[in-house]
Structure formats: structure tokens, C-alpha cells
Amino acid sequence: MTRLFQLDSEDDIENVVAQFKQIAQKAMHEYDLDGEQIRFNQLSDTCTFVIETEKDGTYLLRIHGNKNRNEIDSEIAWLSYLHEKIEVAIPTGIACRNGSKTVSIDLANGDCVFVSVMSWVEGEHVDDELTEDQVYKEGVLLAKLHTVSQDFQFTPEFTRPIWGEDSFKESMTRLTEQYQRFLTEEEFELYELAADKILTCLDKLDKNSSHYGIIHGDLHQGNIVFHNGDPHPIDFGRCGFGYFLYDIAHTILGLYPAQRERVIKGYESLRKLEGDWLPTLESFTVMVMIENYSHHAPDSRETEGLKEEQPYAIPMIKNYLNSKPFLFHSKVEK
């Protein structure tokens, strides 16, 4: 295992992608896919390529630079279970010639990286504003995923990240080192106060299976595609253990208040939210926002965008600190 995704400048990207393409081409020798063409897709926490074959259709090849084999195999096992239990298109792992769904590729420096090939999920991102029906169906999708999660029996080898108090503290540590790129001292003090309130909230929650389990962990609008009117989830690379409300927070953060209400209504058409869930969802929504900024802060290419988002983020944090509802236009019926 090695880290491959540290870029010092914009000029590095082309060279890094060329390096990854060589790894992808080497990995493809391990699979029985005919006439494949390899096209670069995205460089983020993983580097992905679209594999187009003459007979077998389209696949997604992923190069994992910072995960161990158990983590990748566990994700693929979870996706296989979802595929069996849910009537929604789910990306699933493709076995190579030796039957494994994870391939190890040796590098010239003696390190190695792991590669996986996934089935392609048909669909397109919504370029225009989402309709009421679309966001409602996103809520239904979340509820379906969480319902299946409750029955999943994982083996002792199952290894996925835990999204909660410790992971959030790590995000705040990273933000503390980078905040001056896009925040003033006064603004960062608000972030610190919000973080304290979030951690207090997390400390009071229990891990009951009715509201805690395996979650997608990153189901924002960029990881949802629509096909024939229905939402399909993609990129489960962040799936792990967490609260279902934390999962919902990822989906609603980038939506308008009225759209958020439709997500909740869609969700509750299958799964009723329990107890005083709204303040907890508010905590998770601010938590997700802070985590996002922490993740992008070290990348100088993201700095201007982070600055532009603060006129939206700071009022949200102030409302949160003052216990003033901010997610919806009206209080959702509970």
C-alpha cells in the first residue's frame, strides 16, 4: 500500500494520470475483458478510469492509493450484499482471472497499489434543478439502503472506517492547520464552537441498530445519477459505520430547504425518523460541511471556492450555535 495522490501543482496532474494509466493497463491483463479501451475518469481519493469493452459493456477501474486490501474487499462484499437485497442498480466488483476482486500491482519503487474493477451504473447527473419527485426519490433511496444495512451480518475480517467522534476530530485537526487559507480568525472561532457542540451531540448518541449501521458515507448529489427517472448511488468508497442521519446530511446539505423537506418525506415513506431527530440532523449537517472544507482546504486549487462558500456557511453555523432551525422553511412534521 502507498499514497499516490499528493499533488504539488496543477502541472503534476497530467504526469500522475499518465502513471496511473500505465498501472490500469497492467491491471487489465488480470481480467478477461475483450477489446477494452481505457479512458481517464477522475482523480480524487482514488484514481478511476472508464473501461469500454467490445462485448461486455462498460466498467469502472479504480486505483486505490491509500486503502488496504481488507478495506477494499469489505466494501465490495457490502456492495454485493446490497446488490442481492435491494432493487436499485448498485456497482459491484468484477472478479479477475484468479477469482479475486482486488488486484495487487507492484510498482518500480517496490511499493504496490490495489486495483478493483466495478460494474458500470447507468445514469446521468442532473444538470438542471432537481424536481420535487427526484429529491423525494433520493429520500426513498436512502431509506432502502438503511433498511438493508440493519440486516447485514459482517465477518470479523470486515474492515471499514467509522464516521463519528474520532474521524471528526481528525477533520478539525486538519482544518486547524489549514483554515487561514479561506477563513478569518473570527470565522474559525465560530467553526471551533460549532465543533464543540457537534462533539457534545455525538457523545449523547447511542449506536442502536435502528439508526446506526453501514452507510454510504458520501451520498451527495455528485454521487447520485438518474436513470429512467430513478436515482442510483455510485462511489461507495467512503462507506463505513455511521449514523443514518449522518448519511442523510450528506444528501441534503447541497439542497434548498424545500428540497430537503422532500428528501425527509421520501425517507419517512419507508422509515420513520425516531425521537427528537431534527437537532441531531442539524449537527450532522454542519459536521458534514466542516468535514468537506477540511478535506479540500489543503488543495490550493480549492481555496477560492471555499472562500466563496463562506457567506452561506457562516450564517448556517451562527444559526446552529444559536439553536435556530436552519435546514427547512418550516418545521417538518415528526
Short mmCIF file of C-alpha atoms in Angstrom, two decimals:
data_model
loop_
_atom_site.label_atom_id
_atom_site.label_comp_id
_atom_site.label_asym_id
_atom_site.label_seq_id
_atom_site.Cartn_x
_atom_site.Cartn_y
_atom_site.Cartn_z
CA MET A 1 0.00 0.00 0.00
CA THR A 2 1.25 3.50 -0.82
CA ARG A 3 -0.01 7.06 -1.15
CA LEU A 4 -0.06 8.33 -4.72
CA PHE A 5 -2.39 11.30 -4.62
CA GLN A 6 -0.28 14.15 -3.29
CA LEU A 7 -0.05 16.82 -5.98
CA ASP A 8 2.16 19.85 -5.57
CA SER A 9 0.82 21.80 -8.54
CA GLU A 10 -1.66 21.76 -11.40
CA ASP A 11 1.17 20.70 -13.71
CA ASP A 12 1.61 17.44 -11.81
CA ILE A 13 -1.82 16.10 -12.74
CA GLU A 14 -1.04 15.15 -16.34
CA ASN A 15 2.08 13.22 -15.32
CA VAL A 16 0.29 11.49 -12.45
CA VAL A 17 -2.62 10.46 -14.66
CA ALA A 18 -0.17 9.03 -17.20
CA GLN A 19 1.44 7.00 -14.41
CA PHE A 20 -1.94 5.73 -13.27
CA LYS A 21 -2.93 4.78 -16.82
CA GLN A 22 0.11 2.52 -17.01
CA ILE A 23 -0.99 0.88 -13.75
CA ALA A 24 -4.51 0.48 -15.14
CA GLN A 25 -3.23 -1.11 -18.34
CA LYS A 26 -1.09 -3.53 -16.34
CA ALA A 27 -4.04 -4.43 -14.12
CA MET A 28 -6.27 -5.16 -17.11
CA HIS A 29 -4.06 -8.12 -18.01
CA GLU A 30 -5.54 -9.81 -14.93
CA TYR A 31 -9.12 -9.64 -16.27
CA ASP A 32 -10.97 -11.47 -19.05
CA LEU A 33 -12.40 -8.40 -20.76
CA ASP A 34 -12.25 -8.24 -24.56
CA GLY A 35 -11.13 -5.28 -26.65
CA GLU A 36 -11.04 -2.83 -23.81
CA GLN A 37 -10.38 0.88 -24.19
CA ILE A 38 -9.17 2.81 -21.16
CA ARG A 39 -10.27 6.42 -20.62
CA PHE A 40 -9.34 8.60 -17.63
CA ASN A 41 -12.32 9.48 -15.47
CA GLN A 42 -11.40 11.21 -12.19
CA LEU A 43 -8.60 11.80 -9.71
CA SER A 44 -9.68 12.16 -6.09
CA ASP A 45 -9.22 9.76 -3.18
CA THR A 46 -8.92 7.10 -5.85
CA CYS A 47 -7.93 7.39 -9.49
CA THR A 48 -10.61 6.00 -11.79
CA PHE A 49 -10.72 5.00 -15.44
CA VAL A 50 -13.67 4.06 -17.64
CA ILE A 51 -13.15 0.68 -19.31
CA GLU A 52 -15.13 0.23 -22.53
CA THR A 53 -15.24 -3.28 -23.99
CA GLU A 54 -16.50 -4.57 -27.32
CA LYS A 55 -18.75 -7.29 -25.89
CA ASP A 56 -19.11 -6.88 -22.15
CA GLY A 57 -20.13 -3.24 -21.85
CA THR A 58 -18.61 -0.58 -19.61
CA TYR A 59 -16.74 -0.88 -16.31
CA LEU A 60 -15.04 1.42 -13.82
CA LEU A 61 -11.44 0.67 -12.84
CA ARG A 62 -10.29 2.11 -9.51
CA ILE A 63 -6.70 2.53 -8.33
CA HIS A 64 -6.60 2.71 -4.53
CA GLY A 65 -3.58 4.58 -3.22
CA ASN A 66 -4.36 4.76 0.49
CA LYS A 67 -6.50 1.75 1.40
CA ASN A 68 -5.51 -1.74 2.45
CA ARG A 69 -6.85 -4.88 0.80
CA ASN A 70 -9.25 -5.70 3.64
CA GLU A 71 -10.93 -2.31 3.33
CA ILE A 72 -11.45 -2.71 -0.41
CA ASP A 73 -12.64 -6.32 -0.14
CA SER A 74 -15.04 -5.30 2.63
CA GLU A 75 -16.54 -2.52 0.51
CA ILE A 76 -17.03 -4.95 -2.38
CA ALA A 77 -18.62 -7.52 -0.03
CA TRP A 78 -21.06 -4.87 1.21
CA LEU A 79 -21.93 -3.86 -2.36
CA SER A 80 -22.52 -7.49 -3.31
CA TYR A 81 -24.93 -7.81 -0.39
CA LEU A 82 -26.74 -4.62 -1.40
CA HIS A 83 -26.99 -5.87 -4.98
CA GLU A 84 -28.76 -9.01 -3.75
CA LYS A 85 -31.12 -7.28 -1.34
CA ILE A 86 -32.15 -4.02 -2.99
CA GLU A 87 -33.96 -3.33 -6.26
CA VAL A 88 -31.61 -0.49 -7.17
CA ALA A 89 -28.62 -0.55 -9.52
CA ILE A 90 -25.50 -0.94 -7.35
CA PRO A 91 -21.85 -1.03 -8.52
CA THR A 92 -20.43 -4.50 -7.88
CA GLY A 93 -16.91 -5.91 -8.01
CA ILE A 94 -15.72 -7.92 -11.02
CA ALA A 95 -13.56 -10.97 -10.36
CA CYS A 96 -10.21 -11.25 -12.11
CA ARG A 97 -8.82 -14.48 -13.58
CA ASN A 98 -7.84 -15.93 -10.20
CA GLY A 99 -11.25 -15.19 -8.69
CA SER A 100 -10.16 -12.25 -6.56
CA LYS A 101 -11.96 -8.91 -6.81
CA THR A 102 -8.86 -6.97 -5.78
CA VAL A 103 -5.63 -6.99 -7.79
CA SER A 104 -2.21 -6.02 -6.41
CA ILE A 105 0.09 -4.19 -8.82
CA ASP A 106 3.80 -3.90 -8.00
CA LEU A 107 5.50 -0.57 -8.63
CA ALA A 108 9.07 0.10 -9.71
CA ASN A 109 9.97 1.50 -6.28
CA GLY A 110 8.99 -1.72 -4.54
CA ASP A 111 5.61 -0.49 -3.29
CA CYS A 112 2.30 -1.82 -4.53
CA VAL A 113 -1.18 -0.49 -5.16
CA PHE A 114 -4.52 -2.25 -5.24
CA VAL A 115 -6.87 -2.12 -8.19
CA SER A 116 -10.53 -3.10 -8.45
CA VAL A 117 -12.90 -3.18 -11.41
CA MET A 118 -16.57 -2.39 -10.83
CA SER A 119 -19.70 -2.82 -12.90
CA TRP A 120 -20.92 0.39 -14.52
CA VAL A 121 -24.06 2.03 -13.14
CA GLU A 122 -26.17 3.60 -15.88
CA GLY A 123 -27.41 7.12 -15.35
CA GLU A 124 -26.64 10.81 -15.64
CA HIS A 125 -26.12 13.59 -13.15
CA VAL A 126 -28.89 16.18 -13.06
CA ASP A 127 -27.58 19.40 -14.59
CA ASP A 128 -30.73 21.43 -14.01
CA GLU A 129 -32.52 21.96 -10.72
CA LEU A 130 -33.77 18.73 -9.19
CA THR A 131 -37.53 18.21 -9.31
CA GLU A 132 -39.65 17.52 -6.24
CA ASP A 133 -40.10 13.94 -7.42
CA GLN A 134 -36.35 13.42 -7.84
CA VAL A 135 -35.42 14.60 -4.35
CA TYR A 136 -38.31 12.62 -2.87
CA LYS A 137 -36.91 9.51 -4.55
CA GLU A 138 -33.48 10.30 -3.11
CA GLY A 139 -35.05 10.07 0.33
CA VAL A 140 -36.63 6.74 -0.59
CA LEU A 141 -33.23 5.52 -1.82
CA LEU A 142 -31.58 6.42 1.50
CA ALA A 143 -34.31 4.61 3.41
CA LYS A 144 -33.84 1.48 1.29
CA LEU A 145 -30.09 1.48 1.90
CA HIS A 146 -30.52 1.92 5.64
CA THR A 147 -33.17 -0.79 5.88
CA VAL A 148 -30.85 -3.31 4.23
CA SER A 149 -28.00 -2.17 6.48
CA GLN A 150 -29.86 -3.32 9.58
CA ASP A 151 -29.76 -6.96 8.48
CA PHE A 152 -26.16 -7.10 7.24
CA GLN A 153 -24.01 -9.63 9.11
CA PHE A 154 -20.33 -8.76 8.73
CA THR A 155 -17.44 -11.14 9.31
CA PRO A 156 -14.56 -10.49 11.76
CA GLU A 157 -12.43 -9.54 8.74
CA PHE A 158 -14.88 -6.83 7.66
CA THR A 159 -12.96 -3.54 7.82
CA ARG A 160 -14.47 -0.15 7.03
CA PRO A 161 -13.96 3.31 8.56
CA ILE A 162 -16.05 4.58 11.45
CA TRP A 163 -17.56 8.03 10.86
CA GLY A 164 -18.08 9.69 14.20
CA GLU A 165 -16.30 11.45 17.03
CA ASP A 166 -12.72 10.35 16.24
CA SER A 167 -12.95 10.94 12.49
CA PHE A 168 -14.45 14.39 13.07
CA LYS A 169 -11.67 15.29 15.49
CA GLU A 170 -9.18 14.35 12.76
CA SER A 171 -11.01 16.65 10.35
CA MET A 172 -10.86 19.51 12.84
CA THR A 173 -7.14 18.93 13.38
CA ARG A 174 -6.58 19.20 9.63
CA LEU A 175 -8.77 22.30 9.43
CA THR A 176 -6.84 23.91 12.31
CA GLU A 177 -3.69 23.56 10.22
CA GLN A 178 -5.25 24.95 7.03
CA TYR A 179 -8.08 27.34 7.94
CA GLN A 180 -6.10 30.52 7.27
CA ARG A 181 -6.30 29.76 3.56
CA PHE A 182 -10.00 30.70 3.50
CA LEU A 183 -11.19 31.77 6.98
CA THR A 184 -10.53 34.77 9.22
CA GLU A 185 -9.63 34.23 12.87
CA GLU A 186 -13.14 35.28 13.91
CA GLU A 187 -14.75 32.88 11.45
CA PHE A 188 -12.59 29.99 12.59
CA GLU A 189 -13.60 30.64 16.20
CA LEU A 190 -17.20 30.03 15.11
CA TYR A 191 -16.13 26.76 13.49
CA GLU A 192 -14.45 25.71 16.74
CA LEU A 193 -17.57 26.49 18.75
CA ALA A 194 -19.67 24.53 16.27
CA ALA A 195 -17.27 21.59 16.51
CA ASP A 196 -17.60 21.57 20.30
CA LYS A 197 -21.39 21.49 20.00
CA ILE A 198 -21.22 18.67 17.43
CA LEU A 199 -18.96 16.58 19.67
CA THR A 200 -21.34 17.11 22.59
CA CYS A 201 -24.18 15.86 20.39
CA LEU A 202 -22.21 12.80 19.27
CA ASP A 203 -21.34 11.93 22.86
CA LYS A 204 -25.04 11.62 23.71
CA LEU A 205 -25.95 9.28 20.84
CA ASP A 206 -26.16 5.52 21.13
CA LYS A 207 -25.38 3.04 18.37
CA ASN A 208 -28.78 1.37 18.22
CA SER A 209 -29.22 -0.65 15.01
CA SER A 210 -32.39 1.30 14.21
CA HIS A 211 -30.34 4.41 13.49
CA TYR A 212 -26.73 3.22 13.17
CA GLY A 213 -25.07 0.80 10.76
CA ILE A 214 -23.25 0.59 7.43
CA ILE A 215 -23.83 3.79 5.46
CA HIS A 216 -22.81 5.16 2.08
CA GLY A 217 -20.96 7.97 3.82
CA ASP A 218 -20.80 10.35 0.86
CA LEU A 219 -24.16 10.36 -0.90
CA HIS A 220 -24.09 13.96 -2.09
CA GLN A 221 -25.57 14.96 -5.44
CA GLY A 222 -22.32 14.19 -7.27
CA ASN A 223 -22.65 10.55 -6.22
CA ILE A 224 -26.22 10.13 -7.43
CA VAL A 225 -27.10 9.51 -11.08
CA PHE A 226 -30.60 9.22 -12.52
CA HIS A 227 -31.71 6.55 -15.00
CA ASN A 228 -35.30 6.30 -16.24
CA GLY A 229 -36.30 8.74 -13.52
CA ASP A 230 -34.81 6.80 -10.63
CA PRO A 231 -31.74 7.72 -8.53
CA HIS A 232 -28.81 5.31 -8.47
CA PRO A 233 -26.00 5.59 -5.90
CA ILE A 234 -22.38 5.47 -7.06
CA ASP A 235 -18.93 5.73 -5.44
CA PHE A 236 -19.20 3.79 -2.19
CA GLY A 237 -15.51 4.40 -1.48
CA ARG A 238 -16.36 6.11 1.81
CA CYS A 239 -18.90 3.54 3.02
CA GLY A 240 -18.46 2.58 6.64
CA PHE A 241 -20.05 2.58 10.07
CA GLY A 242 -22.08 5.62 10.98
CA TYR A 243 -25.41 7.13 11.93
CA PHE A 244 -28.16 7.09 9.33
CA LEU A 245 -28.81 10.80 9.97
CA TYR A 246 -25.17 11.47 9.07
CA ASP A 247 -25.85 9.79 5.73
CA ILE A 248 -28.95 11.91 5.18
CA ALA A 249 -26.94 15.05 5.99
CA HIS A 250 -24.63 14.42 3.02
CA THR A 251 -27.61 14.31 0.68
CA ILE A 252 -29.45 17.38 1.93
CA LEU A 253 -26.50 19.73 2.53
CA GLY A 254 -26.38 20.99 -1.05
CA LEU A 255 -30.15 21.26 -1.47
CA TYR A 256 -32.63 24.08 -0.91
CA PRO A 257 -34.80 23.95 2.23
CA ALA A 258 -37.93 22.88 0.33
CA GLN A 259 -35.96 20.11 -1.39
CA ARG A 260 -34.62 18.92 1.96
CA GLU A 261 -38.18 18.54 3.20
CA ARG A 262 -38.98 16.34 0.19
CA VAL A 263 -35.97 14.13 0.96
CA ILE A 264 -37.24 13.65 4.51
CA LYS A 265 -40.77 12.91 3.31
CA GLY A 266 -39.40 10.33 0.87
CA TYR A 267 -37.30 8.77 3.60
CA GLU A 268 -40.18 8.61 6.05
CA SER A 269 -42.42 6.96 3.47
CA LEU A 270 -40.37 3.83 4.28
CA ARG A 271 -38.62 4.57 7.60
CA LYS A 272 -39.88 6.87 10.32
CA LEU A 273 -37.25 9.03 11.99
CA GLU A 274 -37.30 8.49 15.73
CA GLY A 275 -37.26 10.85 18.68
CA ASP A 276 -36.04 14.44 18.53
CA TRP A 277 -34.15 13.85 15.29
CA LEU A 278 -34.11 17.39 13.88
CA PRO A 279 -31.41 18.91 16.17
CA THR A 280 -29.27 15.82 15.58
CA LEU A 281 -29.66 16.14 11.81
CA GLU A 282 -28.65 19.80 12.11
CA SER A 283 -25.50 18.75 13.98
CA PHE A 284 -24.63 16.19 11.33
CA THR A 285 -25.25 18.67 8.51
CA VAL A 286 -22.81 21.19 9.99
CA MET A 287 -20.41 18.32 10.70
CA VAL A 288 -20.50 17.22 7.04
CA MET A 289 -19.94 20.79 5.87
CA ILE A 290 -16.90 21.19 8.14
CA GLU A 291 -15.52 17.81 7.04
CA ASN A 292 -15.87 18.83 3.41
CA TYR A 293 -13.96 22.07 3.98
CA SER A 294 -11.29 20.24 5.95
CA HIS A 295 -10.86 17.74 3.11
CA HIS A 296 -10.47 20.40 0.43
CA ALA A 297 -8.55 23.03 2.43
CA PRO A 298 -5.03 21.66 1.74
CA ASP A 299 -5.60 21.90 -2.04
CA SER A 300 -4.73 25.42 -3.21
CA ARG A 301 -6.91 24.90 -6.30
CA GLU A 302 -9.95 24.82 -3.98
CA THR A 303 -9.17 27.97 -1.98
CA GLU A 304 -11.24 30.47 -3.97
CA GLY A 305 -14.24 28.18 -4.00
CA LEU A 306 -14.02 27.72 -0.23
CA LYS A 307 -13.91 31.48 0.27
CA GLU A 308 -16.95 31.94 -1.96
CA GLU A 309 -18.96 29.49 0.15
CA GLN A 310 -18.45 31.28 3.47
CA PRO A 311 -21.33 33.78 3.04
CA TYR A 312 -23.51 30.65 3.01
CA ALA A 313 -21.63 28.65 5.63
CA ILE A 314 -21.14 31.28 8.35
CA PRO A 315 -24.87 32.13 8.75
CA MET A 316 -25.62 28.40 8.95
CA ILE A 317 -23.05 27.98 11.71
CA LYS A 318 -24.37 31.03 13.59
CA ASN A 319 -27.93 29.70 13.44
CA TYR A 320 -26.67 26.33 14.63
CA LEU A 321 -24.83 27.87 17.58
CA ASN A 322 -27.93 29.88 18.50
CA SER A 323 -30.15 26.76 18.23
CA LYS A 324 -32.13 28.47 15.49
CA PRO A 325 -33.52 25.96 12.93
CA PHE A 326 -31.93 26.40 9.52
CA LEU A 327 -32.49 23.26 7.45
CA PHE A 328 -36.13 23.73 6.45
CA HIS A 329 -38.53 26.58 5.70
CA SER A 330 -40.97 25.07 8.16
CA LYS A 331 -40.62 22.51 10.90
CA VAL A 332 -41.02 19.10 9.34
CA GLU A 333 -43.80 17.03 10.90
CA LYS A 334 -42.38 14.44 13.24
#
